[in-house]
Short mmCIF file of C-alpha atoms and ligand atoms in Angstrom, two decimals:
data_model
loop_
_atom_site.label_atom_id
_atom_site.label_comp_id
_atom_site.label_asym_id
_atom_site.label_seq_id
_atom_site.Cartn_x
_atom_site.Cartn_y
_atom_site.Cartn_z
CA MET A 289 -41.17 29.60 15.10
CA SER A 290 -39.40 26.67 13.45
CA GLN A 291 -35.81 27.16 12.36
CA TRP A 292 -36.28 24.81 9.42
CA PRO A 293 -36.67 26.32 5.94
CA ASP A 294 -39.69 24.18 5.00
CA THR A 295 -42.25 23.31 7.66
CA ARG A 296 -44.84 21.53 5.51
CA LEU A 297 -44.03 18.05 6.81
CA LEU A 298 -43.41 19.24 10.36
CA ASP A 299 -46.98 20.57 10.33
CA LEU A 300 -48.43 17.56 8.49
CA PHE A 301 -46.98 14.99 10.90
CA GLY A 302 -46.79 17.12 14.06
CA ILE A 303 -43.02 16.66 14.45
CA GLU A 304 -40.24 19.10 15.41
CA LEU A 305 -37.42 17.77 13.22
CA PRO A 306 -37.65 16.97 9.49
CA ILE A 307 -36.08 13.54 10.03
CA LEU A 308 -37.84 10.24 9.50
CA GLN A 309 -36.26 7.05 10.81
CA ALA A 310 -36.81 4.61 7.95
CA PRO A 311 -38.96 1.58 8.66
CA MET A 312 -36.64 -1.42 8.25
CA ALA A 313 -38.44 -4.76 8.40
CA GLY A 314 -36.59 -7.23 10.56
CA SER A 315 -34.04 -4.63 11.70
CA THR A 316 -36.02 -2.12 13.76
CA GLY A 317 -38.93 -2.25 16.18
CA SER A 318 -40.74 -0.14 18.72
CA ALA A 319 -37.58 0.67 20.74
CA MET A 320 -36.08 2.58 17.81
CA ALA A 321 -39.38 4.28 16.92
CA ILE A 322 -39.87 5.41 20.54
CA ALA A 323 -36.36 6.88 20.73
CA VAL A 324 -36.73 8.81 17.45
CA SER A 325 -40.25 10.10 18.08
CA ASN A 326 -39.31 11.20 21.61
CA ALA A 327 -36.33 13.08 20.13
CA GLY A 328 -38.65 15.06 17.83
CA GLY A 329 -38.32 13.08 14.59
CA LEU A 330 -40.77 10.59 13.11
CA GLY A 331 -40.21 7.05 14.35
CA SER A 332 -41.39 4.18 12.16
CA LEU A 333 -42.60 0.68 12.87
CA PRO A 334 -42.02 -1.75 9.99
CA CYS A 335 -44.66 -4.49 9.95
CA ALA A 336 -43.87 -6.52 6.83
CA THR A 337 -42.33 -9.44 8.72
CA LEU A 338 -44.56 -9.31 11.85
CA SER A 339 -47.67 -11.32 12.70
CA LEU A 340 -50.86 -9.47 13.65
CA GLU A 341 -50.21 -10.15 17.33
CA GLN A 342 -46.64 -8.88 17.08
CA ILE A 343 -47.86 -5.68 15.39
CA ARG A 344 -50.43 -5.16 18.14
CA ALA A 345 -47.78 -5.66 20.85
CA GLU A 346 -45.37 -3.25 19.15
CA LEU A 347 -48.07 -0.60 18.76
CA GLN A 348 -48.95 -0.94 22.44
CA ALA A 349 -45.28 -0.71 23.44
CA PHE A 350 -44.97 2.50 21.44
CA ARG A 351 -48.13 4.01 22.94
CA GLU A 352 -46.91 3.29 26.48
CA ALA A 353 -43.57 5.04 25.91
CA SER A 354 -44.30 7.92 23.55
CA ASN A 355 -46.99 10.51 22.93
CA GLY A 356 -45.33 11.39 19.65
CA PRO A 357 -46.60 10.49 16.18
CA LEU A 358 -45.75 7.10 14.68
CA ASN A 359 -45.35 5.91 11.09
CA VAL A 360 -46.58 2.33 10.64
CA ASN A 361 -45.17 0.68 7.50
CA PHE A 362 -46.38 -2.17 5.30
CA PHE A 363 -45.47 -3.86 2.06
CA CYS A 364 -48.30 -3.96 -0.47
CA HIS A 365 -47.14 -6.43 -3.10
CA GLN A 366 -49.41 -8.88 -4.92
CA PRO A 367 -48.80 -12.39 -3.52
CA PRO A 368 -47.20 -14.36 -6.39
CA GLU A 369 -48.94 -17.09 -8.42
CA PRO A 370 -47.54 -20.54 -7.55
CA ASP A 371 -44.73 -21.53 -9.94
CA PRO A 372 -43.41 -24.96 -8.85
CA ALA A 373 -41.06 -25.26 -11.84
CA ARG A 374 -39.32 -21.99 -10.99
CA ASP A 375 -39.13 -22.90 -7.29
CA ALA A 376 -37.53 -26.22 -8.22
CA ALA A 377 -35.01 -24.62 -10.60
CA TRP A 378 -34.00 -22.13 -7.91
CA LYS A 379 -33.55 -24.83 -5.29
CA LEU A 380 -31.49 -26.87 -7.75
CA ALA A 381 -29.17 -23.88 -8.25
CA LEU A 382 -28.65 -23.90 -4.47
CA LYS A 383 -28.07 -27.68 -4.26
CA PRO A 384 -24.25 -27.45 -4.06
CA TYR A 385 -24.64 -25.25 -0.98
CA TYR A 386 -27.10 -27.70 0.61
CA GLU A 387 -24.53 -30.44 0.06
CA GLU A 388 -21.64 -28.36 1.39
CA LEU A 389 -23.53 -27.46 4.58
CA GLY A 390 -25.25 -30.82 5.05
CA ALA A 391 -28.75 -29.32 4.75
CA ASP A 392 -31.65 -31.65 3.81
CA PHE A 393 -32.32 -30.93 0.13
CA GLU A 394 -35.38 -33.24 -0.01
CA ALA A 395 -37.20 -31.56 2.92
CA PRO A 396 -40.11 -29.26 1.91
CA THR A 397 -38.95 -25.70 1.18
CA PRO A 398 -39.93 -23.29 3.98
CA VAL A 399 -42.12 -20.33 3.02
CA SER A 400 -40.67 -16.86 3.60
CA ASN A 401 -42.83 -14.57 5.67
CA ARG A 402 -43.38 -11.14 4.13
CA ALA A 403 -47.13 -10.58 4.09
CA PRO A 404 -48.87 -7.76 2.20
CA PHE A 405 -51.20 -5.26 3.87
CA ASP A 406 -54.70 -6.75 4.17
CA ASP A 407 -58.09 -6.48 5.86
CA ALA A 408 -56.86 -7.75 9.24
CA THR A 409 -53.94 -5.31 9.42
CA CYS A 410 -56.25 -2.52 8.30
CA GLN A 411 -58.60 -3.32 11.21
CA LEU A 412 -55.66 -2.97 13.59
CA LEU A 413 -54.90 0.49 12.17
CA GLU A 414 -58.57 1.42 12.60
CA GLN A 415 -58.17 0.67 16.31
CA PHE A 416 -54.78 2.28 16.88
CA LYS A 417 -55.08 5.22 14.48
CA PRO A 418 -51.37 5.97 13.94
CA ALA A 419 -50.55 9.47 12.68
CA VAL A 420 -48.80 8.19 9.55
CA VAL A 421 -49.06 5.00 7.48
CA SER A 422 -46.46 4.29 4.82
CA PHE A 423 -46.36 1.66 2.11
CA HIS A 424 -43.59 0.11 0.04
CA PHE A 425 -44.15 -1.14 -3.56
CA GLY A 426 -47.00 1.23 -4.40
CA LEU A 427 -50.29 1.40 -2.51
CA PRO A 428 -52.86 -1.16 -1.40
CA GLU A 429 -56.11 -1.59 -3.36
CA ALA A 430 -58.50 1.36 -3.34
CA SER A 431 -60.97 0.07 -0.72
CA LEU A 432 -58.19 -0.62 1.81
CA LEU A 433 -56.52 2.73 1.11
CA LYS A 434 -59.84 4.50 1.64
CA ARG A 435 -60.19 2.85 5.04
CA VAL A 436 -56.63 3.86 6.01
CA LYS A 437 -57.31 7.45 5.04
CA ALA A 438 -60.61 7.42 6.93
CA THR A 439 -58.61 6.79 10.15
CA GLY A 440 -57.09 10.25 9.66
CA ALA A 441 -53.61 8.84 8.97
CA LYS A 442 -51.36 10.67 6.54
CA VAL A 443 -50.31 8.25 3.79
CA LEU A 444 -46.81 7.92 2.32
CA SER A 445 -45.16 5.67 -0.21
CA SER A 446 -41.82 5.49 -2.01
CA ALA A 447 -41.25 6.59 -5.61
CA THR A 448 -38.12 5.69 -7.55
CA THR A 449 -39.10 7.68 -10.67
CA VAL A 450 -41.13 10.81 -11.45
CA ASP A 451 -43.86 8.61 -13.01
CA GLU A 452 -44.21 6.69 -9.75
CA ALA A 453 -44.36 9.96 -7.78
CA LEU A 454 -47.15 11.28 -10.04
CA TRP A 455 -49.03 7.99 -9.69
CA LEU A 456 -48.76 8.12 -5.89
CA GLU A 457 -49.94 11.73 -5.80
CA ASP A 458 -52.89 10.87 -8.07
CA HIS A 459 -53.84 7.98 -5.80
CA GLY A 460 -53.96 10.11 -2.65
CA CYS A 461 -50.50 10.15 -1.02
CA ASP A 462 -50.06 13.08 1.38
CA ALA A 463 -46.28 13.12 0.85
CA ILE A 464 -43.87 11.15 -1.31
CA ILE A 465 -40.59 9.49 -0.42
CA ALA A 466 -38.15 10.02 -3.30
CA MET A 467 -36.00 6.90 -2.99
CA GLY A 468 -32.71 7.19 -4.83
CA TYR A 469 -30.67 4.27 -6.07
CA GLU A 470 -28.16 4.63 -3.20
CA ALA A 471 -30.78 3.46 -0.69
CA GLY A 472 -30.46 0.30 1.38
CA GLY A 473 -33.12 -2.42 1.43
CA HIS A 474 -35.78 -3.15 -1.17
CA ARG A 475 -36.23 -0.76 -4.05
CA GLY A 476 -39.76 0.65 -3.72
CA MET A 477 -40.17 0.46 -7.53
CA PHE A 478 -43.63 -0.60 -8.69
CA LEU A 479 -44.29 0.79 -12.20
CA SER A 480 -40.98 -0.29 -13.70
CA SER A 481 -38.81 -3.31 -13.06
CA ASP A 482 -35.80 -2.06 -15.04
CA LEU A 483 -32.94 -1.55 -12.60
CA ASN A 484 -30.73 -0.03 -15.29
CA THR A 485 -32.93 3.06 -15.40
CA GLN A 486 -33.16 3.65 -11.62
CA VAL A 487 -32.14 7.18 -10.57
CA GLY A 488 -29.76 8.48 -7.90
CA THR A 489 -31.02 10.72 -5.07
CA LEU A 490 -29.33 13.91 -6.29
CA ALA A 491 -31.10 13.68 -9.66
CA LEU A 492 -34.38 12.18 -8.41
CA VAL A 493 -35.34 14.55 -5.59
CA PRO A 494 -35.54 17.88 -7.49
CA GLN A 495 -37.28 16.28 -10.47
CA ILE A 496 -39.96 14.80 -8.20
CA VAL A 497 -40.21 18.11 -6.29
CA ASP A 498 -40.87 19.87 -9.61
CA ALA A 499 -43.46 17.33 -10.71
CA VAL A 500 -45.74 17.00 -7.66
CA ASN A 501 -47.60 19.37 -5.35
CA VAL A 502 -47.29 17.33 -2.16
CA PRO A 503 -44.16 17.56 0.04
CA VAL A 504 -41.24 15.28 -0.79
CA ILE A 505 -39.06 13.25 1.59
CA ALA A 506 -35.58 12.47 0.27
CA ALA A 507 -34.20 8.98 0.92
CA GLY A 508 -31.14 7.08 -0.20
CA GLY A 509 -27.51 7.71 0.68
CA ILE A 510 -28.19 10.38 3.30
CA GLY A 511 -25.77 9.44 6.06
CA ASP A 512 -25.14 12.63 8.02
CA HIS A 513 -26.06 16.32 8.36
CA ARG A 514 -24.38 17.19 5.04
CA GLY A 515 -26.77 14.90 3.19
CA ILE A 516 -29.71 16.44 5.05
CA VAL A 517 -28.69 19.98 4.10
CA ALA A 518 -28.17 18.87 0.49
CA ALA A 519 -31.60 17.20 0.35
CA LEU A 520 -33.29 20.33 1.72
CA ALA A 521 -31.41 22.41 -0.88
CA LEU A 522 -32.81 20.11 -3.59
CA GLY A 523 -36.33 20.97 -2.44
CA ALA A 524 -37.08 18.08 -0.10
CA SER A 525 -39.18 19.00 2.94
CA ALA A 526 -37.68 16.21 5.06
CA VAL A 527 -35.34 13.24 4.87
CA GLN A 528 -35.68 9.54 5.61
CA LEU A 529 -32.55 7.73 6.82
CA GLY A 530 -32.27 3.97 7.02
CA THR A 531 -28.68 2.78 6.99
CA ALA A 532 -27.59 5.50 9.43
CA TYR A 533 -30.02 4.07 12.03
CA LEU A 534 -28.70 0.51 11.57
CA PHE A 535 -25.61 1.54 13.58
CA CYS A 536 -27.72 2.43 16.64
CA PRO A 537 -27.86 0.04 19.60
CA GLU A 538 -31.65 -0.15 19.11
CA ALA A 539 -31.20 -1.79 15.67
CA LYS A 540 -32.02 -5.49 15.67
CA VAL A 541 -29.17 -6.56 13.41
CA SER A 542 -27.04 -9.67 13.88
CA ALA A 543 -23.49 -9.33 15.17
CA ALA A 544 -22.26 -10.30 11.69
CA HIS A 545 -24.43 -7.62 10.03
CA ARG A 546 -23.22 -4.98 12.50
CA GLN A 547 -19.62 -5.99 11.93
CA ALA A 548 -20.11 -5.84 8.14
CA LEU A 549 -21.66 -2.35 8.40
CA HIS A 550 -18.59 -1.15 10.27
CA SER A 551 -16.03 -2.71 7.96
CA ALA A 552 -17.61 -2.48 4.48
CA LYS A 553 -16.67 0.16 1.94
CA GLU A 554 -19.06 2.34 -0.04
CA SER A 555 -18.41 0.10 -3.06
CA ASP A 556 -19.22 -3.14 -1.20
CA THR A 557 -23.00 -2.98 -1.65
CA ALA A 558 -24.99 -4.21 -4.64
CA VAL A 559 -28.61 -4.53 -5.65
CA THR A 560 -29.67 -8.17 -5.51
CA ASN A 561 -32.85 -10.22 -5.96
CA LEU A 562 -31.45 -13.44 -4.50
CA PHE A 563 -32.85 -13.09 -0.99
CA THR A 564 -36.51 -12.30 -1.71
CA GLY A 565 -37.06 -12.12 -5.46
CA ARG A 566 -37.23 -8.31 -5.51
CA PRO A 567 -34.22 -6.04 -5.98
CA ALA A 568 -32.78 -4.77 -2.70
CA ARG A 569 -29.43 -3.20 -1.80
CA GLY A 570 -27.17 -4.97 0.64
CA ILE A 571 -23.53 -5.64 1.47
CA ARG A 572 -22.18 -8.32 -0.87
CA THR A 573 -22.01 -11.78 0.60
CA ARG A 574 -20.70 -15.04 -0.81
CA ILE A 575 -23.92 -16.08 -2.55
CA MET A 576 -24.20 -12.67 -4.26
CA ARG A 577 -20.66 -13.01 -5.53
CA GLU A 578 -21.02 -16.62 -6.70
CA LEU A 579 -24.52 -16.53 -8.28
CA GLY A 580 -24.29 -12.88 -9.35
CA PRO A 581 -26.34 -10.32 -7.44
CA MET A 582 -29.29 -10.63 -9.89
CA SER A 583 -30.56 -14.05 -11.01
CA ASP A 584 -33.35 -14.92 -13.47
CA LEU A 585 -33.87 -18.09 -11.46
CA ALA A 586 -34.94 -16.34 -8.23
CA PRO A 587 -38.69 -16.98 -7.64
CA ARG A 588 -41.04 -14.00 -7.37
CA PHE A 589 -41.15 -11.90 -4.21
CA PRO A 590 -41.10 -12.96 -1.45
CA LEU A 591 -40.62 -16.64 -2.30
CA ALA A 592 -36.91 -16.65 -3.21
CA GLY A 593 -36.00 -16.48 0.48
CA GLY A 594 -37.60 -19.83 1.34
CA ALA A 595 -34.95 -22.07 -0.21
CA LEU A 596 -32.21 -20.04 1.51
CA MET A 597 -33.69 -20.52 4.98
CA PRO A 598 -32.18 -23.97 5.66
CA LEU A 599 -28.75 -22.65 4.60
CA ARG A 600 -29.09 -19.63 6.88
CA ALA A 601 -30.29 -21.80 9.75
CA ILE A 602 -26.97 -23.65 9.61
CA SER A 603 -24.58 -20.79 8.78
CA GLU A 604 -25.93 -17.87 10.86
CA PRO A 605 -25.50 -19.46 14.32
CA LYS A 606 -21.81 -19.85 13.40
CA GLY A 607 -21.59 -16.11 12.69
CA ASN A 608 -21.38 -16.80 8.95
CA SER A 609 -23.27 -14.46 6.56
CA ASP A 610 -22.61 -16.35 3.31
CA PHE A 611 -26.37 -16.80 2.67
CA SER A 612 -27.75 -13.83 4.64
CA ASN A 613 -29.08 -10.50 3.46
CA LEU A 614 -27.03 -7.67 4.99
CA TRP A 615 -29.18 -4.76 3.78
CA SER A 616 -27.33 -1.48 3.61
CA GLY A 617 -27.23 1.67 1.52
CA GLN A 618 -24.14 3.15 -0.08
CA ALA A 619 -23.46 5.78 2.63
CA LEU A 620 -22.45 3.19 5.21
CA ARG A 621 -19.06 4.74 5.97
CA LEU A 622 -20.89 7.72 7.51
CA GLY A 623 -22.54 5.59 10.20
CA GLN A 624 -22.09 6.46 13.88
CA ALA A 625 -22.94 4.04 16.68
CA LEU A 626 -25.06 6.49 18.70
CA PRO A 627 -28.36 5.77 20.47
CA ALA A 628 -31.21 6.58 18.05
CA GLY A 629 -32.53 9.58 20.00
CA GLU A 630 -29.06 11.11 20.26
CA LEU A 631 -28.36 10.42 16.59
CA THR A 632 -31.60 12.17 15.59
CA ARG A 633 -30.84 15.25 17.70
CA THR A 634 -27.20 15.40 16.57
CA LEU A 635 -28.15 15.15 12.90
CA ALA A 636 -30.69 17.96 13.33
CA GLU A 637 -28.35 20.24 15.32
CA ASN A 638 -25.50 19.82 12.86
CA ALA A 639 -27.78 20.36 9.87
CA LEU A 640 -29.24 23.53 11.39
CA ALA A 641 -25.73 24.82 12.19
CA GLN A 642 -24.69 24.26 8.58
CA LEU A 643 -27.88 25.86 7.23
CA LYS A 644 -27.15 29.02 9.26
CA ARG A 645 -23.58 29.40 8.01
C1 LIG B 791 -32.25 -2.90 6.58
C2 LIG B 791 -33.25 -2.16 5.76
C3 LIG B 791 -34.57 -2.60 5.74
C4 LIG B 791 -35.55 -1.86 5.04
N1 LIG B 791 -36.85 -2.26 5.13
C5 LIG B 791 -37.83 -1.44 4.66
C6 LIG B 791 -39.20 -1.68 4.97
O1 LIG B 791 -39.54 -2.64 5.66
N2 LIG B 791 -40.12 -0.82 4.49
C7 LIG B 791 -39.77 0.29 3.75
O2 LIG B 791 -40.66 1.06 3.36
N3 LIG B 791 -38.48 0.56 3.46
C8 LIG B 791 -37.51 -0.26 3.91
N4 LIG B 791 -36.19 0.04 3.66
C9 LIG B 791 -35.85 1.24 2.87
C10 LIG B 791 -35.84 2.46 3.79
O3 LIG B 791 -37.17 2.83 4.12
C11 LIG B 791 -35.18 3.71 3.17
O4 LIG B 791 -35.83 4.10 2.00
C12 LIG B 791 -33.69 3.53 2.88
O5 LIG B 791 -33.05 2.89 3.96
C13 LIG B 791 -33.04 4.89 2.64
O6 LIG B 791 -31.73 4.77 2.19
P1 LIG B 791 -30.44 4.68 3.16
O7 LIG B 791 -30.43 3.28 3.67
O8 LIG B 791 -29.32 4.97 2.24
O9 LIG B 791 -30.63 5.70 4.25
C14 LIG B 791 -35.18 -0.70 4.31
C15 LIG B 791 -33.84 -0.29 4.30
C16 LIG B 791 -32.88 -1.00 5.01
C17 LIG B 791 -31.45 -0.50 5.01
#
């Protein structure tokens, strides 16, 4: 018999530990997912920045190394309408940086590469049939969602308000990630765009638990076993940790990002739209300080990142993060540089020990 107080998600996903390693596009891949799933948690494979061939290779790598369940994660935003005037205004705001770094301002702006879930990725899921499929920014259109569910996958998405949780439940989610404002990376918000009304994890989780019938996964600011125990006490059936897994050797973060995670304070993160056009939490860098973390000029998601690419191409090889996104949640001081499997087991053991006290 399980020692955990709530086994709904353990049964739904076929996992031993109520711990999900957050999908983190660009920062984690199959190595992390394999380690977490083999330790008894739910490993995740973020696909938002991967090509179809890369997704296929990562799924195969997972299959070869783990019999455990896998969560495959996609963004499902609407690609933006072209807006050349906004793109030009944004690039103009960055012109002083192009001049400072010697980047070619007249060269065509590169296009940033976050693709939404579509027919081709759905076909891949139909072949691989992962146990869990999760989405960020709502859900894909009904016909695609129907095909995902027909594979037998359990479907998850993030809610940042009770209204979003109710919407996700109505549209067929098997469980809901309650994503508090402390969380690192992009806010999953999709019904509201008002950051001022976003809710912290402690307030959000029990209100979503009360509002929906499906199990709830708490996310945002959970950095160690104390956060896990607290989330379970609030009625969550499991937790999803992102920032905590960025400290693991399996995380694909730059040396500068890793260094910033180790040295930043809890008050060093902010929510910014400068890097992609959508609000996301990261450690403050020079451009966030100088342009303000939120800018009306930033083009719609994911286009804002394009004009920053030439600046990053020059600064990052020098170990400089002035123009880079260093995604992180607020609980970064709790991070421990353990291998992902060991971290998962340690978190679970310590949480169980505290639950039994
Ligand atoms: C580096 C980073 C990248 C992220 N990328 C994704 C992503 O691709 N898909 C997604 O659903 N969530 C993404 N998130 C959000 C996480 O799934 C999760 O909700 C969040 O990390 C939880 O908060 P925490 O960082 O405080 O643990 C990302 C978070 C971080 C820190």
